[in-house]
Short mmCIF file of C-alpha atoms in Angstrom, two decimals:
data_model
loop_
_atom_site.label_atom_id
_atom_site.label_comp_id
_atom_site.label_asym_id
_atom_site.label_seq_id
_atom_site.Cartn_x
_atom_site.Cartn_y
_atom_site.Cartn_z
CA GLY A 1202 -21.33 -13.64 58.87
CA ALA A 1203 -18.30 -14.81 60.77
CA VAL A 1204 -15.05 -14.13 58.93
CA VAL A 1205 -11.76 -15.93 59.38
CA SER A 1206 -8.60 -14.64 57.75
CA GLN A 1207 -5.23 -16.24 57.19
CA HIS A 1208 -1.86 -14.74 56.43
CA PRO A 1209 0.04 -15.28 54.27
CA SER A 1210 -2.12 -16.72 51.52
CA TRP A 1211 0.89 -18.44 50.02
CA VAL A 1212 4.51 -18.86 50.95
CA ILE A 1213 7.59 -20.39 49.37
CA CYS A 1214 10.50 -21.26 51.61
CA LYS A 1215 13.74 -23.18 51.58
CA SER A 1216 14.06 -26.56 53.19
CA GLY A 1217 15.11 -26.27 56.82
CA THR A 1218 13.54 -22.91 57.48
CA SER A 1219 10.50 -22.19 59.66
CA VAL A 1220 7.25 -20.69 58.48
CA LYS A 1221 4.55 -19.05 60.59
CA ILE A 1222 0.93 -18.89 59.47
CA GLU A 1223 -1.55 -16.62 61.23
CA CYS A 1224 -5.26 -17.25 61.61
CA ARG A 1225 -7.59 -14.52 62.83
CA SER A 1226 -11.27 -14.38 63.60
CA LEU A 1227 -12.20 -10.90 62.44
CA ASP A 1228 -15.66 -10.31 63.85
CA PHE A 1229 -16.06 -12.85 66.62
CA GLN A 1230 -14.18 -14.40 69.48
CA ALA A 1231 -13.06 -17.94 68.83
CA THR A 1232 -12.63 -20.07 71.90
CA THR A 1233 -11.59 -22.98 69.73
CA MET A 1234 -9.55 -23.00 66.56
CA PHE A 1235 -8.65 -25.92 64.34
CA TRP A 1236 -5.83 -26.47 61.89
CA TYR A 1237 -6.33 -28.68 58.87
CA ARG A 1238 -4.02 -29.79 56.10
CA GLN A 1239 -5.05 -30.71 52.59
CA PHE A 1240 -2.91 -32.43 49.99
CA PRO A 1241 -3.79 -32.27 46.27
CA LYS A 1242 -6.98 -34.12 45.35
CA GLN A 1243 -7.54 -35.16 48.96
CA SER A 1244 -9.95 -34.06 51.64
CA LEU A 1245 -9.12 -31.93 54.66
CA MET A 1246 -7.32 -33.70 57.47
CA LEU A 1247 -7.38 -32.30 60.98
CA MET A 1248 -3.95 -31.62 62.43
CA ALA A 1249 -4.77 -30.11 65.80
CA THR A 1250 -7.33 -28.37 67.97
CA SER A 1251 -6.43 -25.37 70.07
CA ASN A 1252 -8.33 -23.67 72.83
CA GLU A 1253 -7.44 -20.15 73.87
CA GLY A 1254 -4.89 -20.13 76.64
CA SER A 1255 -4.19 -23.85 76.67
CA LYS A 1256 -1.99 -26.30 74.83
CA ALA A 1257 -3.13 -27.64 71.49
CA THR A 1258 -4.36 -31.20 71.07
CA TYR A 1259 -2.71 -32.90 68.13
CA GLU A 1260 -4.15 -35.68 66.01
CA GLN A 1261 -2.36 -38.98 65.85
CA GLY A 1262 0.62 -38.85 63.53
CA VAL A 1263 1.05 -35.07 63.69
CA GLU A 1264 4.34 -34.07 65.30
CA LYS A 1265 3.71 -31.41 67.91
CA ASP A 1266 7.35 -30.32 67.93
CA LYS A 1267 7.26 -29.76 64.20
CA PHE A 1268 3.91 -28.02 63.98
CA LEU A 1269 3.83 -25.48 66.79
CA ILE A 1270 0.43 -24.01 67.54
CA ASN A 1271 -0.18 -20.97 69.69
CA HIS A 1272 -3.64 -19.67 70.55
CA ALA A 1273 -2.75 -16.71 72.72
CA SER A 1274 -5.94 -14.71 72.27
CA LEU A 1275 -9.57 -15.22 71.34
CA THR A 1276 -8.96 -13.87 67.85
CA LEU A 1277 -5.54 -15.20 66.90
CA SER A 1278 -3.95 -18.59 66.45
CA THR A 1279 -0.63 -19.28 64.78
CA LEU A 1280 0.82 -22.41 63.20
CA THR A 1281 4.59 -22.58 62.84
CA VAL A 1282 6.05 -25.24 60.61
CA THR A 1283 9.54 -25.74 61.97
CA SER A 1284 12.42 -27.02 59.87
CA ALA A 1285 10.16 -27.36 56.87
CA HIS A 1286 10.83 -30.07 54.31
CA PRO A 1287 9.38 -30.58 50.81
CA GLU A 1288 6.91 -33.15 52.15
CA ASP A 1289 5.38 -30.40 54.30
CA SER A 1290 4.26 -28.62 51.15
CA SER A 1291 0.50 -28.50 51.41
CA PHE A 1292 -2.59 -26.32 51.78
CA TYR A 1293 -3.04 -25.33 55.42
CA ILE A 1294 -6.50 -24.20 56.51
CA CYS A 1295 -7.57 -22.87 59.87
CA SER A 1296 -11.06 -22.90 61.26
CA ALA A 1297 -12.71 -21.21 64.20
CA ARG A 1298 -15.83 -21.84 66.18
CA THR A 1299 -17.82 -19.03 67.67
CA GLY A 1300 -18.70 -20.66 70.95
CA THR A 1301 -20.15 -23.66 72.70
CA ASN A 1302 -23.74 -22.80 71.80
CA GLN A 1303 -23.04 -21.83 68.23
CA GLU A 1304 -21.34 -24.82 66.77
CA THR A 1305 -20.81 -23.74 63.21
CA GLN A 1306 -17.17 -23.77 62.19
CA TYR A 1307 -15.96 -21.05 59.87
CA PHE A 1308 -12.90 -21.53 57.73
CA GLY A 1309 -10.10 -19.31 56.59
CA PRO A 1310 -9.11 -19.02 52.93
CA GLY A 1311 -6.09 -21.27 53.40
CA THR A 1312 -2.33 -20.88 53.07
CA ARG A 1313 -0.46 -22.68 50.36
CA LEU A 1314 3.03 -23.67 51.47
CA LEU A 1315 5.71 -24.75 49.03
CA VAL A 1316 8.99 -25.94 50.48
CA LEU A 1317 11.85 -26.11 48.00
CA ASP B 744 -19.76 -39.27 64.47
CA ALA B 745 -22.09 -40.87 61.94
CA LYS B 746 -20.57 -41.72 58.59
CA THR B 747 -21.94 -40.09 55.46
CA THR B 748 -22.06 -41.34 51.89
CA GLN B 749 -22.12 -39.01 48.90
CA PRO B 750 -21.76 -39.59 45.17
CA PRO B 751 -18.26 -38.66 44.05
CA SER B 752 -19.40 -36.36 41.27
CA MET B 753 -22.43 -34.72 39.68
CA ASP B 754 -23.11 -32.38 36.80
CA CYS B 755 -25.78 -29.73 36.63
CA ALA B 756 -26.82 -27.31 33.91
CA GLU B 757 -26.45 -23.64 34.68
CA GLY B 758 -29.71 -22.12 35.86
CA ARG B 759 -31.18 -25.44 36.89
CA ALA B 760 -31.57 -26.75 40.40
CA ALA B 761 -28.72 -28.84 41.76
CA ASN B 762 -29.82 -31.59 44.12
CA LEU B 763 -26.98 -33.16 46.09
CA PRO B 764 -27.84 -36.29 48.07
CA CYS B 765 -26.26 -37.55 51.27
CA ASN B 766 -26.89 -40.79 53.13
CA HIS B 767 -26.35 -40.90 56.87
CA SER B 768 -28.21 -44.04 57.89
CA THR B 769 -26.45 -44.34 61.27
CA ILE B 770 -27.23 -40.81 62.39
CA SER B 771 -28.14 -40.39 66.04
CA GLY B 772 -30.97 -38.34 67.43
CA ASN B 773 -28.77 -35.49 68.59
CA GLU B 774 -26.65 -35.21 65.45
CA TYR B 775 -26.96 -32.29 63.12
CA VAL B 776 -26.40 -32.44 59.37
CA TYR B 777 -23.99 -29.79 58.10
CA TRP B 778 -23.18 -28.86 54.52
CA TYR B 779 -20.02 -27.08 53.44
CA ARG B 780 -18.50 -26.52 50.05
CA GLN B 781 -14.95 -25.94 48.91
CA ILE B 782 -14.24 -24.07 45.75
CA HIS B 783 -10.89 -24.97 44.23
CA SER B 784 -7.92 -23.64 46.23
CA GLN B 785 -10.11 -21.96 48.84
CA GLY B 786 -11.13 -22.80 52.38
CA PRO B 787 -14.47 -24.54 52.98
CA GLN B 788 -17.55 -22.34 53.09
CA TYR B 789 -20.46 -23.00 55.43
CA ILE B 790 -23.75 -23.46 53.59
CA ILE B 791 -26.45 -24.69 55.93
CA HIS B 792 -27.22 -27.12 58.71
CA GLY B 793 -30.27 -28.76 60.26
CA LEU B 794 -31.48 -31.32 62.76
CA LYS B 795 -34.79 -32.67 61.50
CA ASN B 796 -36.76 -29.84 59.97
CA ASN B 797 -36.14 -28.60 56.48
CA GLU B 798 -34.04 -25.46 56.40
CA THR B 799 -33.61 -22.67 53.88
CA ASN B 800 -31.28 -19.73 53.67
CA GLU B 801 -30.03 -17.38 50.99
CA MET B 802 -27.66 -19.99 49.63
CA ALA B 803 -29.56 -23.25 49.65
CA SER B 804 -32.28 -25.47 51.03
CA LEU B 805 -31.74 -28.57 53.12
CA ILE B 806 -34.29 -31.34 52.98
CA ILE B 807 -33.96 -34.04 55.66
CA THR B 808 -36.06 -37.18 55.39
CA GLU B 809 -38.46 -38.01 58.17
CA ASP B 810 -36.31 -40.91 59.39
CA ARG B 811 -33.26 -38.60 59.14
CA LYS B 812 -31.27 -41.27 57.33
CA SER B 813 -30.66 -39.08 54.31
CA SER B 814 -30.74 -35.48 53.21
CA THR B 815 -30.58 -33.40 50.06
CA LEU B 816 -28.93 -30.07 49.55
CA ILE B 817 -30.69 -28.00 46.92
CA LEU B 818 -29.11 -25.09 45.08
CA PRO B 819 -32.20 -23.65 43.40
CA HIS B 820 -30.53 -21.94 40.44
CA ALA B 821 -27.01 -23.19 39.99
CA THR B 822 -24.40 -20.88 38.51
CA LEU B 823 -20.90 -21.57 37.26
CA ARG B 824 -19.57 -20.20 40.55
CA ASP B 825 -21.30 -23.04 42.39
CA THR B 826 -18.81 -25.51 40.91
CA ALA B 827 -17.14 -26.94 44.01
CA VAL B 828 -16.75 -29.99 46.22
CA TYR B 829 -19.74 -30.27 48.55
CA TYR B 830 -19.33 -31.96 51.90
CA CYS B 831 -22.12 -33.43 53.99
CA ILE B 832 -21.09 -33.85 57.64
CA VAL B 833 -22.95 -35.02 60.71
CA ARG B 834 -21.97 -34.05 64.21
CA PRO B 835 -23.61 -34.20 67.64
CA SER B 836 -25.17 -31.11 69.13
CA GLY B 837 -23.02 -29.64 71.87
CA SER B 838 -20.01 -31.59 70.72
CA ALA B 839 -16.65 -29.97 71.22
CA ARG B 840 -15.26 -32.04 68.41
CA GLN B 841 -14.16 -30.73 65.07
CA LEU B 842 -15.83 -31.27 61.73
CA THR B 843 -14.54 -34.37 59.98
CA PHE B 844 -14.52 -34.21 56.21
CA GLY B 845 -15.17 -37.12 53.89
CA SER B 846 -14.50 -37.08 50.18
CA GLY B 847 -17.59 -35.06 49.25
CA THR B 848 -19.31 -34.58 45.89
CA GLN B 849 -17.64 -32.68 43.08
CA LEU B 850 -20.43 -30.61 41.54
CA THR B 851 -19.69 -29.25 38.11
CA VAL B 852 -22.11 -26.66 36.76
CA LEU B 853 -22.09 -26.72 32.99
CA PRO B 854 -22.80 -23.68 30.81
#
């Protein structure tokens, strides 16, 4: 089946620093990738949608200058949390879709971010 | 996308079938029913999806009622590793939109 990987699986950083999370589709080309965020005991909330080669579309309330998304190739998308603060501590999950005719979304294992 | 309603939690004995219900009474004719699950501290895992016919794969079976207003995910022989939050999601065919997650059902498989 389609496999999506994320790196790192967890990261601890100091407040004010930036953190980059990578999302890769390992055995398929992903024209569309999604970034979700999940706080403890809550469901997944979509942050943004990115299509390869174009700017990401952010959900309402998500700061695009704080959460930088790059989808430079069909197998890689990155999320950079800039000037991270403790309230950005969360579980970040990426998802990729295989194509317009195969609509199943596959999810990465997630990245747990802790900002001190 | 059509809204779904799931019970917040369910228990199931190990080795028995787990039947997880989902109501989607406002589903449209072109909307698929998807099931995902999320084991604690992991990303969601795709299980199965269907439009109107019952579907079966190596993980589970999906039973959709004739009027398509509800469905049931069946794990035929639940194991402890099936303990997870199960999400029922509906989405139109051909939609470019993302999956939207509700609160799901916490299934606990008991030894």
